[in-house]
Short mmCIF file of C-alpha atoms in Angstrom, two decimals:
data_model
loop_
_atom_site.label_atom_id
_atom_site.label_comp_id
_atom_site.label_asym_id
_atom_site.label_seq_id
_atom_site.Cartn_x
_atom_site.Cartn_y
_atom_site.Cartn_z
CA MET T 1 155.82 117.96 99.93
CA LYS T 2 153.28 115.78 98.11
CA THR T 3 149.73 117.25 98.39
CA THR T 4 146.93 114.85 98.69
CA ARG T 5 144.32 115.18 95.72
CA LYS T 6 140.82 115.21 96.90
CA ILE T 7 138.17 113.07 95.08
CA PRO T 8 135.62 115.56 93.38
CA LEU T 9 132.37 115.58 95.26
CA TYR T 10 130.27 114.64 92.14
CA TYR T 11 132.22 111.40 92.05
CA TRP T 12 131.04 110.46 95.80
CA ARG T 13 127.47 111.32 94.45
CA ARG T 14 127.92 108.89 91.64
CA LEU T 15 129.17 106.37 94.06
CA SER T 16 126.09 106.83 96.15
CA GLN T 17 123.76 106.52 93.03
CA LEU T 18 125.34 103.07 92.19
CA ALA T 19 125.25 101.78 95.87
CA CYS T 20 121.64 102.80 96.36
CA LEU T 21 120.61 101.35 92.69
CA ALA T 22 122.65 98.20 93.67
CA LEU T 23 120.72 97.93 97.19
CA PHE T 24 117.33 98.60 95.26
CA PHE T 25 118.06 95.83 93.04
CA PHE T 26 119.08 93.27 95.82
CA LEU T 27 116.05 94.01 97.72
CA PHE T 28 113.81 93.67 94.35
CA ILE T 29 115.38 90.29 93.73
CA ARG T 30 114.86 89.26 97.30
CA THR T 31 111.10 90.04 97.13
CA ASP T 32 110.41 86.61 96.25
CA TYR T 33 109.72 83.07 97.54
CA SER T 34 113.14 81.51 98.61
CA GLY T 35 111.85 78.39 100.22
CA SER T 36 110.95 80.12 103.51
CA ASP T 37 107.49 81.64 104.53
CA SER T 38 109.46 84.75 105.91
CA ILE T 39 111.31 87.61 104.22
CA GLU T 40 114.70 88.22 105.75
CA TYR T 41 115.17 91.76 104.56
CA ALA T 42 113.34 94.98 104.82
CA VAL T 43 112.41 94.82 100.99
CA ASN T 44 109.77 97.45 101.45
CA ILE T 45 112.04 99.93 102.76
CA LEU T 46 112.03 102.07 99.71
CA PHE T 47 108.33 102.88 99.91
CA ARG T 48 108.46 103.38 103.40
CA ILE T 49 111.04 106.22 103.43
CA ASP T 50 108.81 107.79 100.62
CA PRO T 51 107.28 110.76 102.15
CA LEU T 52 104.71 111.25 99.22
CA LEU T 53 103.34 107.65 99.74
CA ALA T 54 103.50 107.99 103.43
CA LEU T 55 101.55 111.50 103.33
CA SER T 56 99.02 110.17 100.77
CA ALA T 57 98.30 106.87 102.55
CA SER T 58 97.93 108.76 105.98
CA LEU T 59 95.50 111.05 104.83
CA ALA T 60 93.53 108.44 103.06
CA ALA T 61 93.51 106.59 106.40
CA GLY T 62 92.83 109.54 108.56
CA PHE T 63 95.73 108.91 110.81
CA PHE T 64 99.41 108.72 110.43
CA ILE T 65 100.77 105.25 109.54
CA LEU T 66 103.51 104.28 111.74
CA LEU T 67 105.03 101.64 109.30
CA MET T 68 105.98 104.62 107.04
CA LEU T 69 107.79 106.56 109.87
CA PRO T 70 110.91 106.34 108.01
CA ALA T 71 109.60 108.82 105.68
CA VAL T 72 109.46 111.59 108.47
CA GLY T 73 113.36 110.98 108.45
CA THR T 74 113.67 111.60 104.38
CA LEU T 75 111.85 114.96 104.84
CA LEU T 76 113.96 115.94 107.91
CA LEU T 77 117.06 115.54 106.00
CA THR T 78 115.60 117.34 102.87
CA LEU T 79 115.32 120.37 105.41
CA ILE T 80 119.08 120.11 105.97
CA LEU T 81 120.36 118.88 102.70
CA GLY T 82 117.84 120.12 100.08
CA ARG T 83 116.70 117.71 97.39
CA PHE T 84 119.63 115.30 97.95
CA PHE T 85 117.19 112.15 97.66
CA CYS T 86 116.71 113.10 93.93
CA GLY T 87 120.36 113.15 93.04
CA TRP T 88 122.05 110.80 95.49
CA ILE T 89 119.30 108.16 96.26
CA CYS T 90 116.51 107.66 93.82
CA PRO T 91 116.87 104.58 91.77
CA MET T 92 114.58 106.02 89.11
CA GLY T 93 116.85 109.21 88.96
CA THR T 94 119.96 107.11 88.57
CA LEU T 95 118.55 104.98 85.67
CA LEU T 96 117.41 107.89 84.00
CA ASP T 97 121.01 109.56 84.27
CA GLY T 98 122.20 106.14 83.24
CA CYS T 99 120.24 106.28 79.99
CA ARG T 100 121.54 109.56 78.84
CA ASN T 101 123.50 108.02 76.00
CA VAL T 102 120.67 105.81 74.69
CA THR T 103 118.13 108.86 74.73
CA PRO T 104 120.39 111.81 74.01
CA ASN T 105 118.79 115.23 73.94
CA THR T 106 119.70 118.70 73.17
CA GLN T 107 117.26 120.50 75.25
CA THR T 108 119.58 121.04 78.47
CA GLY T 109 119.22 124.54 80.02
CA LYS T 110 115.90 125.40 78.33
CA GLU T 111 112.64 126.19 80.13
CA ARG T 112 109.33 124.40 79.35
CA ALA T 113 105.89 125.39 80.01
CA CYS T 114 104.86 122.26 81.98
CA ARG T 115 107.64 122.88 84.88
CA PRO T 116 104.67 123.55 87.29
CA LEU T 117 102.92 120.53 86.52
CA LYS T 118 104.26 118.62 89.35
CA TYR T 119 102.89 121.08 91.89
CA TYR T 120 99.56 121.04 90.49
CA LEU T 121 99.71 117.33 90.49
CA LEU T 122 100.93 117.01 94.11
CA GLY T 123 97.89 119.30 95.32
CA PHE T 124 95.47 117.10 93.45
CA LEU T 125 96.80 114.04 94.88
CA LEU T 126 96.78 114.99 98.36
CA VAL T 127 93.50 116.63 98.51
CA GLY T 128 91.93 113.87 96.52
CA ALA T 129 93.50 111.29 99.30
CA CYS T 130 91.85 113.18 101.97
CA PHE T 131 88.24 112.95 100.20
CA GLY T 132 88.57 109.21 99.00
CA LEU T 133 90.49 109.22 95.64
CA PRO T 134 94.03 107.71 96.50
CA MET T 135 96.08 107.95 93.38
CA ALA T 136 99.54 108.83 94.49
CA GLY T 137 100.74 105.19 93.78
CA TYR T 138 99.77 105.80 89.98
CA VAL T 139 102.61 108.39 89.40
CA ASP T 140 105.01 107.76 92.39
CA PRO T 141 108.40 107.23 90.67
CA PHE T 142 108.97 104.10 93.13
CA SER T 143 105.48 102.39 92.60
CA ILE T 144 106.18 103.21 88.54
CA LEU T 145 109.48 101.49 88.65
CA VAL T 146 108.97 98.47 90.95
CA ARG T 147 105.49 97.74 89.34
CA GLY T 148 107.06 97.90 85.80
CA LEU T 149 109.93 95.47 86.88
CA ALA T 150 107.62 93.23 88.70
CA LEU T 151 104.78 93.00 86.13
CA ALA T 152 106.76 93.06 83.11
CA VAL T 153 110.48 92.91 83.27
CA ASP T 154 110.96 90.17 85.89
CA PRO T 155 108.47 87.67 84.16
CA ALA T 156 109.91 88.64 80.70
CA LEU T 157 113.49 87.99 81.96
CA HIS T 158 112.36 84.35 83.45
CA ALA T 159 110.77 83.59 80.07
CA LEU T 160 113.82 84.61 78.23
CA SER T 161 116.22 82.59 80.18
CA ALA T 162 114.23 79.60 80.18
CA THR T 163 113.87 79.62 76.45
CA PHE T 164 117.62 80.11 75.98
CA PHE T 165 118.79 77.76 78.24
CA THR T 166 116.30 75.07 77.36
CA TYR T 167 117.65 75.64 73.74
CA THR T 168 120.93 75.04 74.52
CA TYR T 169 120.30 71.99 76.78
CA GLN T 170 118.54 70.23 73.76
CA GLU T 171 120.52 71.48 70.69
CA ALA T 172 124.19 72.66 71.85
CA PRO T 173 126.94 70.12 72.21
CA ALA T 174 128.09 68.81 75.71
CA TRP T 175 130.83 71.17 75.93
CA VAL T 176 128.57 74.23 75.67
CA ASN T 177 126.25 72.57 78.30
CA ALA T 178 129.05 72.30 80.62
CA VAL T 179 129.31 76.17 80.67
CA THR T 180 125.52 77.13 80.21
CA GLU T 181 123.89 74.53 82.89
CA PRO T 182 126.24 76.01 85.85
CA VAL T 183 125.51 79.74 84.62
CA TYR T 184 121.48 78.82 84.53
CA ALA T 185 121.71 77.28 87.99
CA PHE T 186 123.60 80.45 89.42
CA LEU T 187 121.03 82.71 87.77
CA LYS T 188 118.34 80.73 89.28
CA ALA T 189 119.79 80.61 92.75
CA SER T 190 120.67 84.48 92.63
CA VAL T 191 118.66 86.59 90.07
CA LEU T 192 115.79 84.86 88.38
CA PRO T 193 112.41 84.81 90.14
CA PHE T 194 111.18 81.38 91.76
CA ASN T 195 108.79 80.45 88.98
CA GLN T 196 107.22 81.91 85.87
CA LYS T 197 104.63 84.60 86.71
CA TYR T 198 101.91 85.62 84.36
CA HIS T 199 100.43 89.14 84.98
CA ASP T 200 97.38 91.19 83.67
CA LEU T 201 98.42 94.89 82.55
CA THR T 202 101.99 93.99 81.68
CA LEU T 203 102.11 95.89 78.68
CA LEU T 204 100.45 98.95 80.33
CA SER T 205 102.87 98.96 83.34
CA LEU T 206 106.02 98.39 81.04
CA GLY T 207 104.75 101.24 78.59
CA ILE T 208 104.18 103.73 81.52
CA LEU T 209 107.93 102.95 82.55
CA LEU T 210 109.23 102.95 79.00
CA LEU T 211 107.49 106.51 78.66
CA ILE T 212 109.36 108.05 81.29
CA PHE T 213 112.65 106.97 79.75
CA PHE T 214 111.55 108.27 76.43
CA LEU T 215 110.60 111.62 77.58
CA GLU T 216 114.43 112.00 78.31
CA ARG T 217 114.78 112.71 74.51
CA LEU T 218 112.86 115.89 75.25
CA GLU T 219 114.74 117.14 78.25
CA ARG T 220 117.04 115.73 80.85
CA ARG T 221 115.22 114.43 83.89
CA PHE T 222 111.89 115.36 82.43
CA PHE T 223 109.89 113.23 84.71
CA CYS T 224 111.81 114.83 87.56
CA ARG T 225 111.40 118.24 86.35
CA ASN T 226 108.00 118.47 85.18
CA ILE T 227 105.78 115.50 86.55
CA CYS T 228 107.25 113.88 89.72
CA PRO T 229 104.80 114.54 92.70
CA LEU T 230 107.48 113.36 94.96
CA GLY T 231 110.13 115.62 93.50
CA ALA T 232 107.49 118.56 94.16
CA LEU T 233 107.08 117.36 97.70
CA PHE T 234 110.88 117.59 98.09
CA ALA T 235 111.02 120.83 96.08
CA VAL T 236 108.34 122.55 98.63
CA THR T 237 110.51 121.16 101.63
CA ALA T 238 113.95 122.17 100.16
CA ARG T 239 112.74 125.90 99.84
CA PHE T 240 113.51 125.94 103.62
CA SER T 241 116.80 123.74 103.76
CA LEU T 242 119.85 124.83 105.53
CA LEU T 243 122.13 123.95 102.56
CA ARG T 244 122.30 126.81 100.05
CA GLY T 245 123.89 127.02 96.59
CA LYS T 246 125.93 130.14 95.50
CA ALA T 247 127.23 130.76 92.04
CA GLY T 248 129.59 133.39 91.00
CA SER T 249 128.70 136.88 90.25
CA THR T 250 131.69 137.73 87.86
CA CYS T 251 131.54 135.01 85.56
CA GLY T 252 131.46 136.71 82.22
CA LYS T 253 130.00 135.03 79.49
CA CYS T 254 130.51 131.59 80.84
CA ARG T 255 127.27 129.35 80.95
CA ASN T 256 128.78 125.83 81.80
CA CYS T 257 126.82 125.44 85.02
CA ARG T 258 123.45 126.39 83.39
CA GLU T 259 124.41 124.09 80.45
CA VAL T 260 125.07 121.01 82.43
CA CYS T 261 122.40 121.48 85.28
CA ARG T 262 120.16 118.27 84.79
CA MET T 263 117.33 119.83 86.46
CA GLY T 264 117.12 123.56 85.16
CA ALA T 265 118.00 124.70 88.55
CA ILE T 266 120.27 127.76 87.49
CA ASP T 267 119.08 130.97 85.79
CA GLU T 268 120.14 133.26 83.58
CA ASP T 269 121.64 135.04 86.13
CA ARG T 270 123.42 132.05 87.62
CA ALA T 271 121.21 132.01 90.84
CA ILE T 272 120.62 128.47 92.02
CA SER T 273 117.34 127.62 93.17
CA MET T 274 117.26 125.24 95.83
CA GLN T 275 113.88 123.90 95.26
CA ASP T 276 115.00 122.60 91.86
CA CYS T 277 118.58 121.58 92.39
CA ASN T 278 119.28 117.93 93.01
CA LEU T 279 122.62 118.44 94.22
CA CYS T 280 124.29 116.60 91.51
CA LEU T 281 127.27 118.91 91.92
CA ASP T 282 128.14 118.79 87.90
CA CYS T 283 127.88 122.65 88.07
CA ILE T 284 131.08 122.67 90.79
CA HIS T 285 132.98 120.03 88.53
CA HIS T 286 132.52 122.04 85.19
CA CYS T 287 133.10 125.38 86.56
CA PRO T 288 136.33 126.70 85.03
CA GLY T 289 136.63 129.33 87.95
CA ASN T 290 135.65 127.38 90.99
CA LYS T 291 133.15 130.08 91.74
CA ILE T 292 130.28 127.79 92.71
CA SER T 293 129.76 126.35 96.13
CA PHE T 294 127.25 124.92 98.70
CA ARG T 295 127.36 125.82 102.24
CA PHE T 296 124.98 125.83 105.24
CA GLY T 297 123.44 128.99 105.92
CA GLY T 298 123.77 132.24 103.88
CA GLN T 299 121.71 133.80 101.25
CA SER T 300 120.53 132.51 98.29
CA ARG T 301 117.63 133.01 95.68
CA THR T 302 115.15 130.16 96.47
CA LYS T 303 112.31 130.89 94.31
CA PRO T 304 111.66 128.40 91.47
CA THR T 305 112.86 129.13 87.86
CA PHE T 306 109.40 129.08 86.57
CA ALA T 307 105.99 130.89 87.19
CA LEU T 308 103.25 129.16 89.33
CA SER T 309 99.74 129.95 88.63
CA ARG T 310 97.91 130.48 91.64
CA ARG T 311 94.33 130.17 89.72
CA THR T 312 95.54 126.82 88.33
CA PHE T 313 96.92 125.45 91.67
CA VAL T 314 93.84 126.24 93.25
CA GLY T 315 91.93 124.59 90.30
CA SER T 316 93.75 121.33 90.84
CA LEU T 317 92.88 121.39 94.54
CA ALA T 318 89.21 121.73 93.56
CA VAL T 319 89.34 118.73 91.27
CA GLY T 320 90.96 116.68 93.76
CA ALA T 321 88.06 117.65 96.42
CA LEU T 322 85.24 117.29 94.00
CA LEU T 323 86.05 114.14 91.90
CA PRO T 324 85.58 111.88 94.62
CA PHE T 325 81.93 112.62 95.16
CA PHE T 326 81.24 111.90 91.38
CA LEU T 327 82.71 108.43 92.03
CA LYS T 328 80.28 107.96 94.77
CA SER T 329 77.34 107.96 92.25
CA ARG T 330 78.66 104.72 90.39
CA THR T 331 76.70 101.57 90.57
CA LEU T 332 80.13 100.30 91.98
CA ALA T 333 79.65 102.32 95.01
CA ARG T 334 76.43 100.45 95.90
CA GLN T 335 77.22 97.08 94.89
CA SER T 336 80.76 95.86 94.51
CA ASP T 337 82.24 93.40 91.84
CA GLU T 338 81.69 89.87 93.18
CA LEU T 339 85.08 88.92 91.59
CA LEU T 340 86.87 91.51 93.49
CA ILE T 341 88.62 89.20 95.87
CA ARG T 342 91.40 90.86 98.00
CA PRO T 343 94.45 89.08 99.57
CA PRO T 344 93.98 87.57 103.02
CA GLY T 345 94.73 90.14 105.57
CA ALA T 346 93.71 93.02 103.36
CA LEU T 347 91.84 95.99 105.25
CA PRO T 348 88.17 96.66 104.42
CA GLU T 349 87.90 98.02 100.74
CA GLU T 350 87.82 101.76 101.52
CA GLU T 351 90.68 101.79 103.64
CA PHE T 352 92.67 99.03 101.65
CA VAL T 353 92.27 101.18 98.43
CA GLY T 354 93.62 104.42 100.37
CA ARG T 355 96.61 102.72 101.88
CA CYS T 356 97.57 100.58 99.04
CA VAL T 357 100.45 102.28 97.01
CA ARG T 358 100.14 100.36 93.90
CA CYS T 359 103.87 98.89 94.23
CA GLY T 360 103.09 95.43 92.92
CA GLU T 361 105.33 93.74 95.40
CA CYS T 362 102.54 91.39 96.76
CA MET T 363 102.07 90.32 93.05
CA LYS T 364 105.74 89.55 92.66
CA VAL T 365 105.97 87.75 96.02
CA CYS T 366 102.82 85.70 95.36
CA ILE T 367 103.72 81.80 95.08
CA GLY T 368 100.79 80.89 93.48
CA ASN T 369 100.63 83.61 90.86
CA GLY T 370 97.22 84.52 92.18
CA LEU T 371 97.58 88.03 92.65
CA GLN T 372 97.06 90.24 89.67
CA PRO T 373 96.76 94.24 89.19
CA ALA T 374 93.08 95.43 89.03
CA PHE T 375 92.07 97.27 85.99
CA LEU T 376 88.66 98.93 86.65
CA GLN T 377 87.05 96.11 88.98
CA ALA T 378 87.55 98.30 91.91
CA GLY T 379 86.86 101.52 90.07
CA LEU T 380 89.50 104.17 88.95
CA GLU T 381 90.70 104.55 92.36
CA GLY T 382 91.57 100.81 92.62
CA MET T 383 93.71 100.24 89.40
CA PHE T 384 96.70 98.33 89.92
CA SER T 385 95.76 97.20 93.35
CA PRO T 386 95.95 93.42 93.98
CA ILE T 387 93.03 91.20 93.33
CA LEU T 388 92.75 87.28 93.32
CA LYS T 389 92.11 85.95 89.91
CA ALA T 390 91.65 82.26 90.65
CA ARG T 391 91.79 80.88 87.24
CA THR T 392 95.28 82.07 86.70
CA GLY T 393 96.63 81.30 89.96
CA TYR T 394 95.69 80.57 93.77
CA CYS T 395 96.39 81.83 97.26
CA GLU T 396 98.84 79.23 98.74
CA TYR T 397 97.18 77.90 102.11
CA ASN T 398 100.34 78.08 104.02
CA CYS T 399 101.83 81.50 102.54
CA THR T 400 101.78 84.77 104.38
CA LEU T 401 104.38 86.70 102.20
CA CYS T 402 102.13 89.34 100.78
CA GLY T 403 101.57 90.78 104.19
CA GLN T 404 105.13 90.67 104.74
CA VAL T 405 106.23 92.75 102.00
CA CYS T 406 103.19 95.50 101.95
CA PRO T 407 104.77 98.79 102.71
CA SER T 408 101.81 100.66 104.15
CA GLY T 409 99.96 97.93 106.27
CA ALA T 410 96.97 97.50 103.47
CA ILE T 411 97.59 93.81 103.73
CA ALA T 412 97.95 93.01 107.24
CA LYS T 413 101.07 90.80 108.53
CA LEU T 414 99.38 87.49 109.51
CA SER T 415 101.08 84.55 111.16
CA ALA T 416 100.27 81.19 109.42
CA PRO T 417 97.55 80.13 111.98
CA GLU T 418 95.79 83.54 111.80
CA LYS T 419 95.71 83.33 107.97
CA LYS T 420 94.45 80.08 107.76
CA LYS T 421 91.27 81.27 109.56
CA VAL T 422 90.65 84.23 107.25
CA LYS T 423 88.25 83.91 104.52
CA ILE T 424 88.74 85.69 101.43
CA GLY T 425 85.73 84.23 99.26
CA ASN T 426 83.54 81.17 98.61
CA ALA T 427 83.63 78.80 95.99
CA VAL T 428 80.52 78.03 94.04
CA PHE T 429 79.79 75.14 91.51
CA ASP T 430 78.33 75.56 88.04
CA LYS T 431 76.29 72.38 87.56
CA ASN T 432 75.91 73.17 83.75
CA ARG T 433 79.89 72.60 83.56
CA CYS T 434 80.88 70.36 86.13
CA LEU T 435 81.51 66.79 84.77
CA PRO T 436 80.06 64.88 87.51
CA TYR T 437 76.69 66.96 87.27
CA ALA T 438 76.65 67.85 83.32
CA LYS T 439 78.02 64.77 81.78
CA GLY T 440 78.27 62.14 84.31
CA ILE T 441 81.97 61.87 83.86
CA PRO T 442 84.02 61.32 87.24
CA CYS T 443 85.97 63.81 88.41
CA ILE T 444 87.62 64.75 91.82
CA VAL T 445 90.24 67.22 91.05
CA CYS T 446 88.83 69.97 93.09
CA GLU T 447 88.63 68.00 96.21
CA GLU T 448 92.00 66.53 95.83
CA HIS T 449 93.32 70.06 95.85
CA CYS T 450 91.54 71.53 98.68
CA PRO T 451 94.06 72.40 101.30
CA THR T 452 91.81 72.88 104.43
CA PRO T 453 92.49 70.00 106.79
CA ASP T 454 88.87 69.19 106.94
CA LYS T 455 88.15 69.39 103.08
CA ALA T 456 85.57 72.06 102.28
CA ILE T 457 84.68 70.13 99.36
CA LYS T 458 82.95 66.92 99.94
CA PHE T 459 81.02 64.51 97.81
CA ARG T 460 77.70 62.63 97.53
CA GLU T 461 77.03 59.68 95.21
CA ALA T 462 74.51 60.10 92.61
CA THR T 463 73.22 58.19 89.67
CA VAL T 464 72.91 59.98 86.38
CA GLU T 465 72.71 59.39 82.70
CA ASN T 466 75.76 60.11 80.92
CA SER T 467 76.14 61.56 77.20
CA ARG T 468 75.80 57.84 75.74
CA GLY T 469 72.50 57.38 77.68
CA GLU T 470 73.80 54.97 80.19
CA LYS T 471 73.16 55.10 83.79
CA VAL T 472 76.28 55.55 85.85
CA THR T 473 77.10 56.46 89.64
CA VAL T 474 79.34 59.44 90.12
CA LYS T 475 80.34 61.62 93.03
CA GLN T 476 79.20 65.12 92.81
CA PRO T 477 80.95 67.86 94.81
CA TYR T 478 79.51 70.29 97.10
CA LEU T 479 80.80 72.99 99.12
CA ILE T 480 81.00 73.41 102.96
CA ASP T 481 80.77 77.13 103.37
CA ASP T 482 82.41 77.29 106.84
CA LEU T 483 85.25 75.27 105.69
CA CYS T 484 86.26 77.19 102.60
CA VAL T 485 88.52 79.96 102.85
CA GLY T 486 88.43 81.04 99.26
CA CYS T 487 91.83 80.11 98.22
CA GLY T 488 90.84 79.61 94.61
CA ILE T 489 92.83 76.41 93.92
CA CYS T 490 89.76 74.51 93.04
CA GLU T 491 89.15 76.97 90.21
CA THR T 492 92.77 77.08 89.21
CA LYS T 493 93.06 73.23 88.73
CA CYS T 494 89.45 72.56 87.32
CA PRO T 495 90.50 70.49 84.20
CA LEU T 496 87.84 71.86 82.03
CA PRO T 497 89.29 74.39 79.20
CA GLY T 498 87.80 77.94 79.40
CA VAL T 499 85.64 78.98 82.29
CA SER T 500 86.11 76.89 85.46
CA ALA T 501 83.13 74.63 86.64
CA VAL T 502 83.90 75.98 90.18
CA MET T 503 84.46 79.73 90.82
CA VAL T 504 85.41 81.79 93.62
CA THR T 505 83.66 84.69 94.57
CA SER T 506 83.97 87.45 97.24
CA ALA T 507 80.97 86.13 99.02
CA GLY T 508 81.52 85.65 102.61
CA GLU T 509 84.91 87.59 103.05
CA SER T 510 85.87 88.02 106.64
CA ARG T 511 86.77 91.63 105.99
CA ASN T 512 83.29 92.67 105.09
CA PRO T 513 80.27 91.66 107.58
CA ALA T 514 77.87 92.78 104.83
CA LYS T 515 78.97 89.65 102.78
CA ALA T 516 78.27 87.05 105.45
CA LEU T 517 76.84 83.92 103.90
CA PRO T 518 73.35 82.88 105.05
CA ASP T 519 73.37 80.69 108.08
CA THR T 520 71.67 77.32 106.92
CA GLY T 521 72.17 75.57 110.12
CA SER T 522 74.11 72.70 108.77
CA ALA T 523 76.23 75.14 107.05
CA ARG T 524 76.09 72.99 103.98
CA GLN T 525 75.52 74.47 100.58
CA VAL T 526 74.35 72.31 97.90
CA ILE T 527 74.72 73.86 94.47
#
């Protein structure tokens, strides 16, 4: 009689990891313009099932954000299965496991003093969010991963591909092009971004992501064990999980389970801490006596394999509560940066910063490449949040994609007619640089590109003296405030090198009544 051989459980874990990683990359690639002003897939679902981001954003907003309701399901499953998410689903964890051969280490099984750091960090982030310092997106694994890929890896991949295939097209023989051109067409249609993007903070975003992988040389899953605040939240929840791990009590000198445990969840007595265990199941596979099992119910030691300092934990909570009040004493708290222009549909600034998870998806999907990560323009708490830098790119008049990909509702989802009525800023002309004003040289580029049906930029004829001392008649541009939406295309397309002769500021933005422009009666502004 033939016996059916069961597939080891840890193979199912690997299959789950690969499937979730493939889904992650599929959704990441689909977070892009594809010829339609609508996103067909729930490309932001990864952030909506993240309980850390959901909790932080909800605490900052003062109410639970319904868009992130799926995160509740993740916590409920954690109460049943323990930290399964870290070992079976998390794409960052899968990539860290996959780079084991690239960044080998010999520290598996050894304990480090920084293990409690993630709990202190979790307390700081949640209390800080309550008092106006939302920083969870800086250290959340999904935000770090997507931000690094969107701001650095994706544009670099596009540049590398364009350089290589351009070279083969120009220099390679015809038979080579017969192969490379279809390959390039396939990559353009399936993998590469719609167009070449340029971003601020590219190296910083890439450096943070690479640092997490470099730390694998110190310890397997170093980030997950010691830093990840999402893992800390899962650990606290998993302490009460129904699933329990049990190791053998008469194993002799064998320490295989402890040596292979990537999370350091098994102590010297072979007791399994469900707060640390991510259910990789390697211990079961490598146990020669088959004495390790996971069952629902039963008794198991659930305390972590390290000591947590109560004094340090309270101190982290105190810092999170007090630091926001020091931020309120900055000049930025009284007068915001006039170049701080948020995407159309962005909530009022304080609420926007609180709900933004710094994922970078709005920047990736921006057709005009106008959205860039902020550095310190919005203060420490606004770093990596999206701002419009109109000299780099503009806000496409007919595009509503940024609101569709925002996972927390920091950018409201607007219809095309609604979006066209939103004013995110106002353009001004510098007469000392504008060619018709400063040099008497005809130029109508800004007016040609203005997208509003009734042009916000208009002209008046004037006779001026050019640089040769000749009297010439030119069209000098001026702005109709009520018609300008602040899209920034005039600043992007201005033909002057360096600083543009027309600049968009946040004056008049719809989301902030305090920045309303003066009513001149005729609504005509001559600069």
